[in-house]
Structure formats: structure tokens, C-alpha cells
XYZ file of C-alpha atoms in Angstrom:
536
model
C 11.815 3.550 -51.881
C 8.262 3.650 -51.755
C 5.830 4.457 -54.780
C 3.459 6.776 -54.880
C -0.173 5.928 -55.117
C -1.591 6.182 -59.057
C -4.164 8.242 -60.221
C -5.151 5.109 -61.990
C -8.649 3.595 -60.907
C -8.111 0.074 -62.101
C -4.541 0.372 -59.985
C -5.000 -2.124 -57.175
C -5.388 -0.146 -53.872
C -2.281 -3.151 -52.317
C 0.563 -4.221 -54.156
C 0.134 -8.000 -55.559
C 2.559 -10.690 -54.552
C 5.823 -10.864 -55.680
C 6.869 -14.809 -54.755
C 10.573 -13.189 -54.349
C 9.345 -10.613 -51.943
C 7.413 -12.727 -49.926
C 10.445 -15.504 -49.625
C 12.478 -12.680 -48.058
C 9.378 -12.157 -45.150
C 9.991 -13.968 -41.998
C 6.607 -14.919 -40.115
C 7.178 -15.687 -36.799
C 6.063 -19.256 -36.226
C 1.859 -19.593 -34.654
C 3.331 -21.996 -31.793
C 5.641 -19.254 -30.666
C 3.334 -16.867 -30.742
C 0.722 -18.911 -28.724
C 3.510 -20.180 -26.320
C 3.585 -16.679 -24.703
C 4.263 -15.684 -20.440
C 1.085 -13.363 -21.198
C -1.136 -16.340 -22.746
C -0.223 -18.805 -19.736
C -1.134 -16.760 -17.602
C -4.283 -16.128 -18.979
C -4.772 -19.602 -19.152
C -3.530 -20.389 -15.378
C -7.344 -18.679 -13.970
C -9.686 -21.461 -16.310
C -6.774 -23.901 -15.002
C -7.171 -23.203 -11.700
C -10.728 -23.054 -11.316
C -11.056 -26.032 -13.508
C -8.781 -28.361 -10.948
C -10.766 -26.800 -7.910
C -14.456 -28.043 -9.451
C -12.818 -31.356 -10.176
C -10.704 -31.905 -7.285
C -11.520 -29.709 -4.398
C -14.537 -30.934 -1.712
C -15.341 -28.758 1.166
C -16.467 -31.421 3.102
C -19.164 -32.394 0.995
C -20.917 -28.859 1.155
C -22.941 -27.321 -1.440
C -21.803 -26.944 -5.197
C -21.601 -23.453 -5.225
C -18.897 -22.963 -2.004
C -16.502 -25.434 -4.303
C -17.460 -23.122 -7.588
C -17.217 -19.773 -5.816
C -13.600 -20.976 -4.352
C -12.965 -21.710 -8.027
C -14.109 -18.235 -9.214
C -11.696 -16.537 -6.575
C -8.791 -18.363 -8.141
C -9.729 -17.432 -11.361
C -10.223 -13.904 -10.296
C -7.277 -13.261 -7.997
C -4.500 -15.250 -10.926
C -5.638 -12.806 -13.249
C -5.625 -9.996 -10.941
C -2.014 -11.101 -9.579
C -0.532 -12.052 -12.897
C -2.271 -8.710 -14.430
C -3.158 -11.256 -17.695
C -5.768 -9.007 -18.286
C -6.212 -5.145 -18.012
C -7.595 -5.023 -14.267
C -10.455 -2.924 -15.477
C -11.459 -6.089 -17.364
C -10.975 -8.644 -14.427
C -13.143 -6.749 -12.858
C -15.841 -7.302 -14.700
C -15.293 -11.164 -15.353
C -17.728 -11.587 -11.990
C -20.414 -10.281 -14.248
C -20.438 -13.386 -16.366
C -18.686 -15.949 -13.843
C -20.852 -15.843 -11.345
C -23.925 -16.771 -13.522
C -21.910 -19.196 -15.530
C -20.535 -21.042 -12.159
C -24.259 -21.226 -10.542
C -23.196 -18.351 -7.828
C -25.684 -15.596 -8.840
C -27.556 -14.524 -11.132
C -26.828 -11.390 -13.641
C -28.992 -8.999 -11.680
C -27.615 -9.392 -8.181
C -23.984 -9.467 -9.495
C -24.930 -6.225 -11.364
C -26.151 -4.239 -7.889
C -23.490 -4.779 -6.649
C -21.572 -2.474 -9.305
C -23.673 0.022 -8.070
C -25.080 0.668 -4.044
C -24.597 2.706 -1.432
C -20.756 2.011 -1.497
C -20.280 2.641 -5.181
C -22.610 5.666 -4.813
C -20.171 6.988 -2.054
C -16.835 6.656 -3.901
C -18.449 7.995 -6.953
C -19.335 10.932 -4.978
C -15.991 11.092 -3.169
C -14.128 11.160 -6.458
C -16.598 13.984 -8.051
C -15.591 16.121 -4.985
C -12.093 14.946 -5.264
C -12.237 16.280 -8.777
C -13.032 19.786 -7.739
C -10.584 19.804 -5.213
C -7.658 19.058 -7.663
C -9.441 21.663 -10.074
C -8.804 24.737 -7.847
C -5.543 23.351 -6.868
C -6.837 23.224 -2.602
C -4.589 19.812 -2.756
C -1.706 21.904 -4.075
C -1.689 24.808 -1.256
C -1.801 21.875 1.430
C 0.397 19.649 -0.161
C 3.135 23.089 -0.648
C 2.188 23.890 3.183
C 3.419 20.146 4.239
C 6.377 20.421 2.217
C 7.655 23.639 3.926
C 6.863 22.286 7.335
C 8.249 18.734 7.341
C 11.398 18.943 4.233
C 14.206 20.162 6.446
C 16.666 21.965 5.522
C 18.657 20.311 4.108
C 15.956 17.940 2.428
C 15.105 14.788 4.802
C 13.095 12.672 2.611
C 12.292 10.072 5.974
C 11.152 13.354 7.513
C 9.151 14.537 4.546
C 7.648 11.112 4.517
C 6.992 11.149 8.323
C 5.098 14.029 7.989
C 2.812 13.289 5.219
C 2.050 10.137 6.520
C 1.315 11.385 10.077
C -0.658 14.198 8.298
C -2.936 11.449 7.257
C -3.096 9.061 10.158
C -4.118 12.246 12.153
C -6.838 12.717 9.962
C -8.486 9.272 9.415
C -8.577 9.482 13.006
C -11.406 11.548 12.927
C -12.959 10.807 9.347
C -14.099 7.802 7.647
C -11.150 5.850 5.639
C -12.679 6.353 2.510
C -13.447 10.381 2.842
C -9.716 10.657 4.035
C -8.477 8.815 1.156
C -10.533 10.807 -1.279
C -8.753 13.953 0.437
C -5.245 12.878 0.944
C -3.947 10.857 -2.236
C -4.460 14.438 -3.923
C -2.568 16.139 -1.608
C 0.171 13.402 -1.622
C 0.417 13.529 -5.765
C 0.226 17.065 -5.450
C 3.531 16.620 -3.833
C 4.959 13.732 -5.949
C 4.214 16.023 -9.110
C 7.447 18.118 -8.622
C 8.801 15.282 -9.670
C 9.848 14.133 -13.716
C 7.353 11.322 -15.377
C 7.814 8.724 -17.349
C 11.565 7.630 -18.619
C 13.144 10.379 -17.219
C 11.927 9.745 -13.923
C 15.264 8.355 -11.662
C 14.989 5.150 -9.932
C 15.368 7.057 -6.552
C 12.294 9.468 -7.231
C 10.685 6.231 -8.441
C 10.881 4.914 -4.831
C 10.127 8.000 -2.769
C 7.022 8.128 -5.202
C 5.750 4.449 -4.111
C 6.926 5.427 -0.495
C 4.671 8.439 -0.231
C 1.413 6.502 -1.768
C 1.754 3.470 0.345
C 2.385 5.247 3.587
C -0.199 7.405 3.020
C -2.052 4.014 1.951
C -1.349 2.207 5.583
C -1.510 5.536 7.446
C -5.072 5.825 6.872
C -6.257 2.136 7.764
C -4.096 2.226 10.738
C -4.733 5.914 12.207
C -8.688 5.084 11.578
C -7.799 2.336 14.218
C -6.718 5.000 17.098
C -10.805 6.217 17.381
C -14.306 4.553 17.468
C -15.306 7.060 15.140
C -12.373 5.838 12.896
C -13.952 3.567 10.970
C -16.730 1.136 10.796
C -15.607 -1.913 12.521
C -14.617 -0.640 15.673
C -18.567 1.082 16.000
C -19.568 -3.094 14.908
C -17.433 -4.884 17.781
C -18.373 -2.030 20.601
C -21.980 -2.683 18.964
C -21.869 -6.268 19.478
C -20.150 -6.093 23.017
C -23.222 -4.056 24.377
C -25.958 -6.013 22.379
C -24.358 -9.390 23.486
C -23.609 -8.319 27.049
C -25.439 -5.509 28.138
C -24.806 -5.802 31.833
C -21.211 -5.354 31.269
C -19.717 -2.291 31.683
C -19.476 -0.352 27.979
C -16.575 0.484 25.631
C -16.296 3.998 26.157
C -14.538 6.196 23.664
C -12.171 7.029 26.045
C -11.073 3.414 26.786
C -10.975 2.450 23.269
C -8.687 5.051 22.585
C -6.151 4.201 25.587
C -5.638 0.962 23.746
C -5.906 1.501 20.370
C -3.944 4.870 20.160
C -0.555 3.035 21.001
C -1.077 -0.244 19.283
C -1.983 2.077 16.109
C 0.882 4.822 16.603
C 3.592 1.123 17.286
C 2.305 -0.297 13.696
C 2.840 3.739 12.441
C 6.270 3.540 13.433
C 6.810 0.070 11.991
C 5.556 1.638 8.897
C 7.454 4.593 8.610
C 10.700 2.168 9.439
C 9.560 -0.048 6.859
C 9.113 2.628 4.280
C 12.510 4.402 4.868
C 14.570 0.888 4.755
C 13.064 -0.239 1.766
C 12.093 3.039 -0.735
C 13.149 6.324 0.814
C 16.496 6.541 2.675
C 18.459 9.189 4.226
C 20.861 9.349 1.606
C 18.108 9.937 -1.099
C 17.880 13.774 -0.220
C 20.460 15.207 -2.223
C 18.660 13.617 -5.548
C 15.257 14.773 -4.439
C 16.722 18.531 -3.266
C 16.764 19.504 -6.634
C 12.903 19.555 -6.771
C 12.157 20.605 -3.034
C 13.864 24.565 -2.700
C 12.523 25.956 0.087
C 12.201 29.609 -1.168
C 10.842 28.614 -4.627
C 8.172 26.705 -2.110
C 7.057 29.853 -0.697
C 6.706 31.463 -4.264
C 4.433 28.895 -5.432
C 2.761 29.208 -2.340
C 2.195 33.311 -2.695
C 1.808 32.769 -6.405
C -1.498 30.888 -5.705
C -2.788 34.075 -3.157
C -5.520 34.041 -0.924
C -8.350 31.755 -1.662
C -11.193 32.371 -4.075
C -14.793 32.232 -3.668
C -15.231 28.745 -5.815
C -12.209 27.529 -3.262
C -13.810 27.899 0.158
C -17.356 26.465 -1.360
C -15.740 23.571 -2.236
C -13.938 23.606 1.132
C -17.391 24.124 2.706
C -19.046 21.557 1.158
C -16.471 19.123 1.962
C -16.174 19.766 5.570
C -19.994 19.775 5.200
C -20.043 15.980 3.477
C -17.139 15.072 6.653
C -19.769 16.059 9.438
C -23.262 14.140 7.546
C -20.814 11.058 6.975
C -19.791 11.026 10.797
C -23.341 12.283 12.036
C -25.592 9.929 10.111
C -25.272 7.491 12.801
C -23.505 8.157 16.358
C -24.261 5.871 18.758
C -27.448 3.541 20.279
C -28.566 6.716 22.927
C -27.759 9.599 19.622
C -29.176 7.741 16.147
C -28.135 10.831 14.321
C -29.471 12.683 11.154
C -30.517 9.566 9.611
C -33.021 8.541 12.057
C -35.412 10.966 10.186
C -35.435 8.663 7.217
C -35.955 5.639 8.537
C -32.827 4.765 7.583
C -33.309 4.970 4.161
C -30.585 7.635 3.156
C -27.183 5.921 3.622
C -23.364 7.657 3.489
C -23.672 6.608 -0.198
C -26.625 9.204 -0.488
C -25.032 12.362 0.835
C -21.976 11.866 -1.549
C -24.076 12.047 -4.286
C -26.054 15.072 -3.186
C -22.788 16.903 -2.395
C -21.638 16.628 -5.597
C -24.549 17.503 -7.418
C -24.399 20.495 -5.286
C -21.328 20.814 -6.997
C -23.085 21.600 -10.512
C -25.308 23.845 -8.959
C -23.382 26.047 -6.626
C -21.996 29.057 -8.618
C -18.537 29.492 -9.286
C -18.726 33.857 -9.389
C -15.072 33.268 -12.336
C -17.472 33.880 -15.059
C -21.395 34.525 -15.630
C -23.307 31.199 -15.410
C -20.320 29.463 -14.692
C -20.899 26.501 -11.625
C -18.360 24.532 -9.516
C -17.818 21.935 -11.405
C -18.804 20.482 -15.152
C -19.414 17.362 -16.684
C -16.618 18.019 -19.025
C -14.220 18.052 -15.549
C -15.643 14.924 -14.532
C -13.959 13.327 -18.156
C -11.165 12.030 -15.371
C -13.425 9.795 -13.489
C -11.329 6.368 -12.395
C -14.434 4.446 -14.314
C -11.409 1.774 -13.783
C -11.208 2.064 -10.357
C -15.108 2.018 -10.160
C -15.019 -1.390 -11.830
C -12.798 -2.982 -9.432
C -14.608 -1.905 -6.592
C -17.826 -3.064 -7.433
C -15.659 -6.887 -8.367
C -14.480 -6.857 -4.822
C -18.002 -6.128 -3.635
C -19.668 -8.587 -5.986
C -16.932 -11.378 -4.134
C -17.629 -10.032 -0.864
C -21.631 -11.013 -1.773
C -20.214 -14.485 -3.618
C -18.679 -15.224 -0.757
C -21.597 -15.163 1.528
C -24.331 -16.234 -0.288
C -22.730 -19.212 -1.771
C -21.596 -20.337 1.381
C -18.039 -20.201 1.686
C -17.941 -17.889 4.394
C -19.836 -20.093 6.625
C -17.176 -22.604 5.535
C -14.822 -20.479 6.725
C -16.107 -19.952 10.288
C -17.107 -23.000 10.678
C -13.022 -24.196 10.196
C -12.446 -22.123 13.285
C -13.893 -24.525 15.792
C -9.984 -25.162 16.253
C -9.053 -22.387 18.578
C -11.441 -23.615 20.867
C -8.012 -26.131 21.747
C -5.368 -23.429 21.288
C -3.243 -21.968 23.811
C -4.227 -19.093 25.928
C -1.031 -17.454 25.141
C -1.584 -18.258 21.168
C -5.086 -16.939 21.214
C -4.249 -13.429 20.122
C -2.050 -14.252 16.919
C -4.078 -17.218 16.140
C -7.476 -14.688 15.718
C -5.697 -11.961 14.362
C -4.203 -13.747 11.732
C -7.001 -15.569 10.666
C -8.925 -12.313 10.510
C -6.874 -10.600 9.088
C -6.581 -13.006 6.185
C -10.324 -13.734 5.538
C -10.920 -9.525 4.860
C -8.463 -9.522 1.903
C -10.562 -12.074 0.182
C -14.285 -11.007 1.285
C -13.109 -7.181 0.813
C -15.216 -5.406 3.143
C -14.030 -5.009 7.221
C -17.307 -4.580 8.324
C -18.375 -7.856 6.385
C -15.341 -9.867 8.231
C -16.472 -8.278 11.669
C -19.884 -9.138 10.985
C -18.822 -12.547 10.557
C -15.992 -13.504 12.658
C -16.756 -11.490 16.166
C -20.081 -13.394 17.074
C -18.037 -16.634 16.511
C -15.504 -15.681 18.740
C -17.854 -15.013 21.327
C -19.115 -18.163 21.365
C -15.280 -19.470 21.680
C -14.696 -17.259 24.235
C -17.732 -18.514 26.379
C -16.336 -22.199 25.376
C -13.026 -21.495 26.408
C -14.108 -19.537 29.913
C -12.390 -16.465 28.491
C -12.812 -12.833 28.868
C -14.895 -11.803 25.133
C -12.474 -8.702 24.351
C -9.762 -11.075 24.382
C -10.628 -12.565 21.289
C -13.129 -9.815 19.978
C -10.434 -7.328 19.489
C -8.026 -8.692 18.015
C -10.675 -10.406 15.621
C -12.123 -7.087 15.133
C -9.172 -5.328 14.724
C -7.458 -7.596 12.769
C -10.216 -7.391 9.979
C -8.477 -4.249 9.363
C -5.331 -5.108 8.494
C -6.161 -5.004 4.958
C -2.826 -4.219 3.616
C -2.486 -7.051 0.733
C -4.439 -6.603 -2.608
C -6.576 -3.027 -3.957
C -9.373 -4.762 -3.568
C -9.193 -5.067 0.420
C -10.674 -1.926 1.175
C -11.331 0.898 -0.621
C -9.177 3.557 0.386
C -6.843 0.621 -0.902
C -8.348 1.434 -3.833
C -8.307 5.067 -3.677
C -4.725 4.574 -3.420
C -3.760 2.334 -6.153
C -6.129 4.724 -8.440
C -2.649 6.753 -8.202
C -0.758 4.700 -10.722
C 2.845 5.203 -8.516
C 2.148 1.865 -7.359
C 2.009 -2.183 -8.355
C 0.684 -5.319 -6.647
C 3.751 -6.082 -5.851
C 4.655 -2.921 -3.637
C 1.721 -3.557 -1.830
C 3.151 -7.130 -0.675
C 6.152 -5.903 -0.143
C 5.274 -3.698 2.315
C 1.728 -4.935 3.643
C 3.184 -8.522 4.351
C 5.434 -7.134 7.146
C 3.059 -4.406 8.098
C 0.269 -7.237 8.751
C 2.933 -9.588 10.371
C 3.671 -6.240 12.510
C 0.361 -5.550 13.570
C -0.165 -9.016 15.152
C 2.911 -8.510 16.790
C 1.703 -5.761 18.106
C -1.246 -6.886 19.144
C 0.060 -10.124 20.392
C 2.289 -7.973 23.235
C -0.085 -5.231 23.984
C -3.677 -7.659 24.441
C -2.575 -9.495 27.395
C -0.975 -6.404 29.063
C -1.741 -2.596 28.170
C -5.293 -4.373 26.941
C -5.730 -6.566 30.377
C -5.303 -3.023 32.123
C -7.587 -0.828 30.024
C -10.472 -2.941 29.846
C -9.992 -5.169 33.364
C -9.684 -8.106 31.491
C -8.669 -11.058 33.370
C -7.228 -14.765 32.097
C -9.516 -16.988 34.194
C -13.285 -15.611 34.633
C -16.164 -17.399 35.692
C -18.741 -18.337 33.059
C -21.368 -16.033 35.613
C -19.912 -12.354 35.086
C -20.249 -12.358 31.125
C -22.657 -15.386 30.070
């Protein structure tokens, strides 16, 4: 029985020792305690880094490929092994990459915040607002009643989602339809019970509706030029490095890409439904999808407000500067009147602080949005974004990446017929560890030119597949970040990322392995055997 504290001032605020007590107490013994899963693997990133600097030699280049090579270890163990909050791993560049000779504080520290940064922070402000006035809810409850079946089919359900969001990364930038989507797709997954007394079975179709919605974006931006960022690069490159060839027209792209893209979508969805979401699943997720209490909701929420269709209009009106800021070489866009000095970064930001400005017409002086909504920021989220573009910088400027192109001189004696998987797997390994697609575009397509001029090869042969390999970013958070965007969620691990972005990425090179020598020797007249003279 406890005693109660005394009135006494001279009584000592802790009881004093009683040598009987204290025989009775058990301490657990220090070497147990140190000898912990959670302390190894803490350990295992110094360990690993340590054995590279003392054992590893990239073929006698400088000091700081070796250190930066030992720096990823470190990283990515404690990233894998989650050792350390991720939040916290992110940061470790900040004080690595000074300590290991890479970079100094400064650059390591602008890299936490550019353009990039700017434009997720932006993204998420807006995404904010959206989930405020509960826009992700109406679409999410107008998905549900179109694609749930009745009865329930969760693979359906899934299918549509999913397709929902390949159709629109199409069109939009991967990060802009991530920022819209994952709402909509918790908005869905928040029918469902939290926590302990979430089932094992809603636990899966959770995971299975973030990570398709996850690969759905990456692989519908594919389909388009406009899609994302590194198919505008390669069609760049093509007419800058042969400009008497005839041009990658939109058109074209899209009779190639559109069914290489909508094969890997199907391979996804199969993927999805084996592993986390089967048939047989619907009568345990019925319970939480009833058609006619679905329409209720959806009345209940009534025709849109005011403070609704602003933020609607000043999304759509962010969607058309991001895919407008730069068009093509013969139409620069809106950003030619700057001098290129405004990026996508720059209209995020100015969106959102239209956000605080914009009145709301609920209640006298009220706005759009407050700083007290914006409490929710993923600050986390923030962090490990600006780690992965801190590597993606490490990488470069200590070397390694030249490293790494340079160890392609290889394919130069590989099979015609084991061209296709050889580039796509190799590019689609380097952008998981220098994060950015554009980055591994930038820095693998002009090589494989040069191969392809070696090897007496049509270009597109190997500049597609390199190119669109880059994007199959399917591995870690940090490969992209509508990866990020996605993880943000908290329905899903590491782990379920392997899981299903192993065989997605081993997919996609399948995929592109069958369709490059046929449906792509068709749509852009490529031939096996062509003279040096009609492309060099």
C-alpha cells in the first residue's frame, strides 16, 4: 500500500533505501540490455560504412566516391532496418556528408529546401484544404458507388481506384496527382476500424489500395509525354542529338507507351489481388461498403460550398501553370517571361498562399485555410525528401555517378537480343539510389547514345528503355516523391513496397523486353541493322 506524502518539510521528497527492499529488485543485467536487435542494427550503418572506407576501391578513384558509397550504406541500413525514427535518418546527411568530405553544411542544407521541396510543401498545403472541406471525401464516396459491386468486389473496387489514378497522372505531373489522390484513397480506407481492432483482411485491402494507387501513378504518367518529366528529357535529347531525324511526336509516344503502361497496370492489379485483396475478402469488407448508406453520406454532404469550388479552382488552376510552364522547344510556355527564374516549385507556393488570402464567405474574416490547419504538415515526410535529394546531389558531385556510367562500357559486347533488359535493369536500379528520374535520364540516356552509335544500333533502342526504365521507381520512399506522398499514408512499410515493387519492376522489363523489338520497331521504324550515316 502506498503512503501518503507528509506535510513534514524535513520528510525526504524519495523514500531511503531499505537493503531488504532493494535485494528483492531485479535489474536487468547492462550486457543484455546493450545486446539488443534495435542496438545492432544501429550499429550495422557505422559498420558498414566503416568496412567500405577500409576495404572498398573504385578503381583507384577519388576519396569521396569510396566515402559517399559508404554514406549510402549507412543511410539505406538504417532506413531498411528502421534503427532510427526515419524522420531522423533523414537528417543524418546533414552531418555525414561534411564529416565524410562529401559536402559541406551549406550545400547539404539547400538541398532541404529548393524548388522540389518548395513544390511538395505547396502540394501538401493545398492537399490540406482539400481534406478540410472533405472534396477527397465526395470523390472518394463517388468511386465507391461506381466501382463496389453489388455484392462488394474488393478486386473491382481496387481496379477502379487504381485506374482512377493512372488515368489521371496521365495528364498531370506525378507529384500533383499524388498530392490529389492518396486523399481520396484514405478517404476511402477511413470506413474502415484503426488500430487493434482493425482485421488482418482490412489490414491488406488498406496496403492494397495505397500501393496501387502508389504504382498507378508512376506507371499511368508513363502512357503521355506530358506524364512526367523524363519522357519530355529523352524526346529532348533525341531532337537535340539528332535533329535531322524525324521527331517523337505525342502521338507516337503514346502508341507505344499506352500498352506497355496499361500491360504493367494489369500486372499490378494481378499482383495486388493475389497477394492483399482477394475475391473472397468482400464479405468482411461489405460490412463497411452499403451501397444506400453511400448515397446518404453522399446527399448528407449537399451541393458544394463557395470555400469548396475555390479550392477546386485553384487547384485545377496550380494543374494547368505546372503543365504550361514549359511545353515544348517551338511553345516555351508561361515561364519564358521570367527568364526562367520561376520554377513548378514557385507556383505551389503562391497557390497556397492564395490559400490564406482567398475568403472563405463561412464566417466574417474567415480565409481558406489557417496556419492552425497547416499543424498536420508531414514535416517527416519533408525531411526525407530533402535526404533523398541531398544523395541524389552526393551522388553526383562526389563522383559516384560517373562511376556508375562509366561501369556500363559492358553492353557495348552484349547481345542484341539482351540489350533491352540489360538497360532497363540497370536503369532502373541506379534511380532508386540517386532518387530523382530526371537525374538518372540525365545521366544514363547520353551514354547510351554513344553505345548505340558503337554498337551500329538504332538510338531509341536503348534510349527508351533507359529512359523509361528510370521510372520504375517502385523500391524504397525515397525513389520518387509521389513514393513519398504515398508512404506519408502510414497503411504501408518498407517491406510492402518490396513485396510488390520487386515483381512490378521485374514486370516492367518484361514488358519492355517483348514490346521494344516489336510494337516499338513498328511505331518508331526502328530497324536492327542501320548504317552509322542515317543517325550519326
Amino acid at each position: 500500500m502506498d503512503i501518503p506524502p507528509s506535510d513534514d518539510p524535513k520528510t525526504p521528497l524519495l523514500p531511503l533505501d531499505d537493503p531488504n527492499q532493494r535485494s528483492r529488485i531485479k535489474f536487468p543485467s547492462s550486457l543484455k540490455s546493450i545486446l539488443t536487435s534495435n542496438n545492432f542494427n544501429i550499429l550495422l550503418g557505422p559498420l558498414l560504412s566503416t568496412i567500405i572506407c577500409l576495404h572498398v576501391n573504385l578503381d583507384g578513384s577519388l576519396t569521396t566516391s569510396r566515402n559517399m558509397l559508404a554514406v549510402l550504406a549507412w543511410i539505406f541500413a538504417w532506413w531498411l532496418t528502421e534503427a532510427v525514427p526515419m524522420p531522423i535518418t533523414s537528417m543524418s546527411p546533414l552531418f555525414l556528408f561534411p564529416l565524410f568530405g562529401i559536402a559541406s553544411a551549406d550545400d547539404v542544407a539547400h538541398s532541404y529546401m529548393n524548388d522540389v521541396i518548395a513544390l511538395v510543401l505547396g502540394s501538401f498545403i493545398l492537399a490540406l484544404a482539400v481534406e478540410h472541406y472533405n472534396i477527397h471525401k465526395r470523390l472518394a464516396l463517388n468511386i465507391t458507388l461506381v466501382f463496389c459491386g453489388d455484392p462488394l468486389n474488393p478486386p473491382l473496387l481496387l481496379l477502379g481506384i487504381c485506374g482512377t489514378a493512372a488515368f489521371v497522372s496521365m495528364w498531370m505531373h506525378n507529384v500533383a496527382t499524388a498530392v490529389m489522390m492518396m486523399p481520396v484513397a484514405t478517404g476511402i480506407l477511413r470506413r474502415f476500424p484503426t488500430g487493434p481492432n482493425q482485421s488482418v483482411v482490412v489490414g491488406k485491402f488498406c496496403r492494397a489500395v495505397v500501393l496501387g494507387v502508389l504504382y498507378s501513378i508512376t506507371i499511368g504518367g508513363m502512357s503521355t509525354l506530358t506524364g512526367t518529366g523524363v519522357n519530355l528529357i529523352l524526346v529532348g535529347m533525341w531532337q537535340s542529338y539528332f535533329p535531322e531525324a524525324a521527331p517523337v511526336t505525342f502521338s507516337t509516344w503514346f502508341l507505344f507507351a499506352f500498352p506497355s503502361a496499361l500491360l504493367m497496370f494489369l500486372a499490378l492489379w494481378a499482383l495486388l489481388c493475389c497477394l492483399y485483396c482477394s475475391r473472397s475478402s468482400g464479405q468482411a469488407l461489405s460490412v463497411y461498403f452499403d451501397k444506400a448508406h453511400l448515397k446518404e453520406e453522399l446527399e448528407m454532404l449537399g451541393p458544394m460550398a463557395y470555400a469548396e469550388k475555390m479550392v477546386l479552382a485553384l487547384f485545377s488552376m496550380l494543374i494547368v501553370l505546372w503543365m504550361t510552364r514549359s511545353i515544348t522547344e517551338d511553345i516555351p510556355g508561361w515561364g519564358v517571361l521570367f527568364k526562367g527564374l520561376a520554377g513548378d516549385g514557385t507556383v505551389s507556393v503562391m497557390i497556397a498562399t492564395l490559400l490564406f488570402i482567398v475568403p472563405s464567405k463561412k464566417q466574417k474574416g474567415e480565409k481558406l485555410m489557417d496556419w492552425d490547419k497547416c499543424k498536420k504538415l508531414p514535416w517527416n515526410i519533408i525531411l526525407l525528401l530533402g535526404a533523398g535529394l541531398a544523395i541524389a546531389d552526393g551522388v553526383r558531385s562526389s563522383g559516384l555517378a560517373d562511376i556508375l556510367s562509366e561501369s556500363l562500357d559492358f553492353l557495348e559486347a552484349v547481345p542484341y537480343l539482351a540489350m533491352t533488359p540489360a538497360v532497363c535493369l540497370i536503369s532502373s536500379t541506379i534511380t532508386e539510389l540517386i532518387t530523382s528520374n530526371n537525374a538518372t535520364a540525365t545521366l544514363i540516356v547520353p551514354l547510351l547514345i554513344q553505345i548505340a552509335k558503337t554498337m551500329h544500333v538504332h538510338p531509341l533502342l536503348l534510349m527508351i528503355p533507359g529512359g523509361i526504365g528510370a521510372q520504375f521507381a517502385f523500391l524504397l520512399p525515397t525513389a520518387t516523391p509521389s513514393n513519398t506522398v504515398g508512404f506519408a499514408t502510414g497503411h504501408i512499410e518498407i517491406q510492402d513496397m518490396i513485396k510488390i515493387g520487386l515483381p512490378l519492376k521485374i514486370a516492367g522489363i518484361a514488358v519492355l523486353s517483348l514490346l521494344m523489338p516489336t510494337l516499338g520497331n513498328i511505331t518508331f521504324l526502328i530497324s536492327y541493322q542501320l548504317s552509322l550515316t542515317n543517325f550519326m
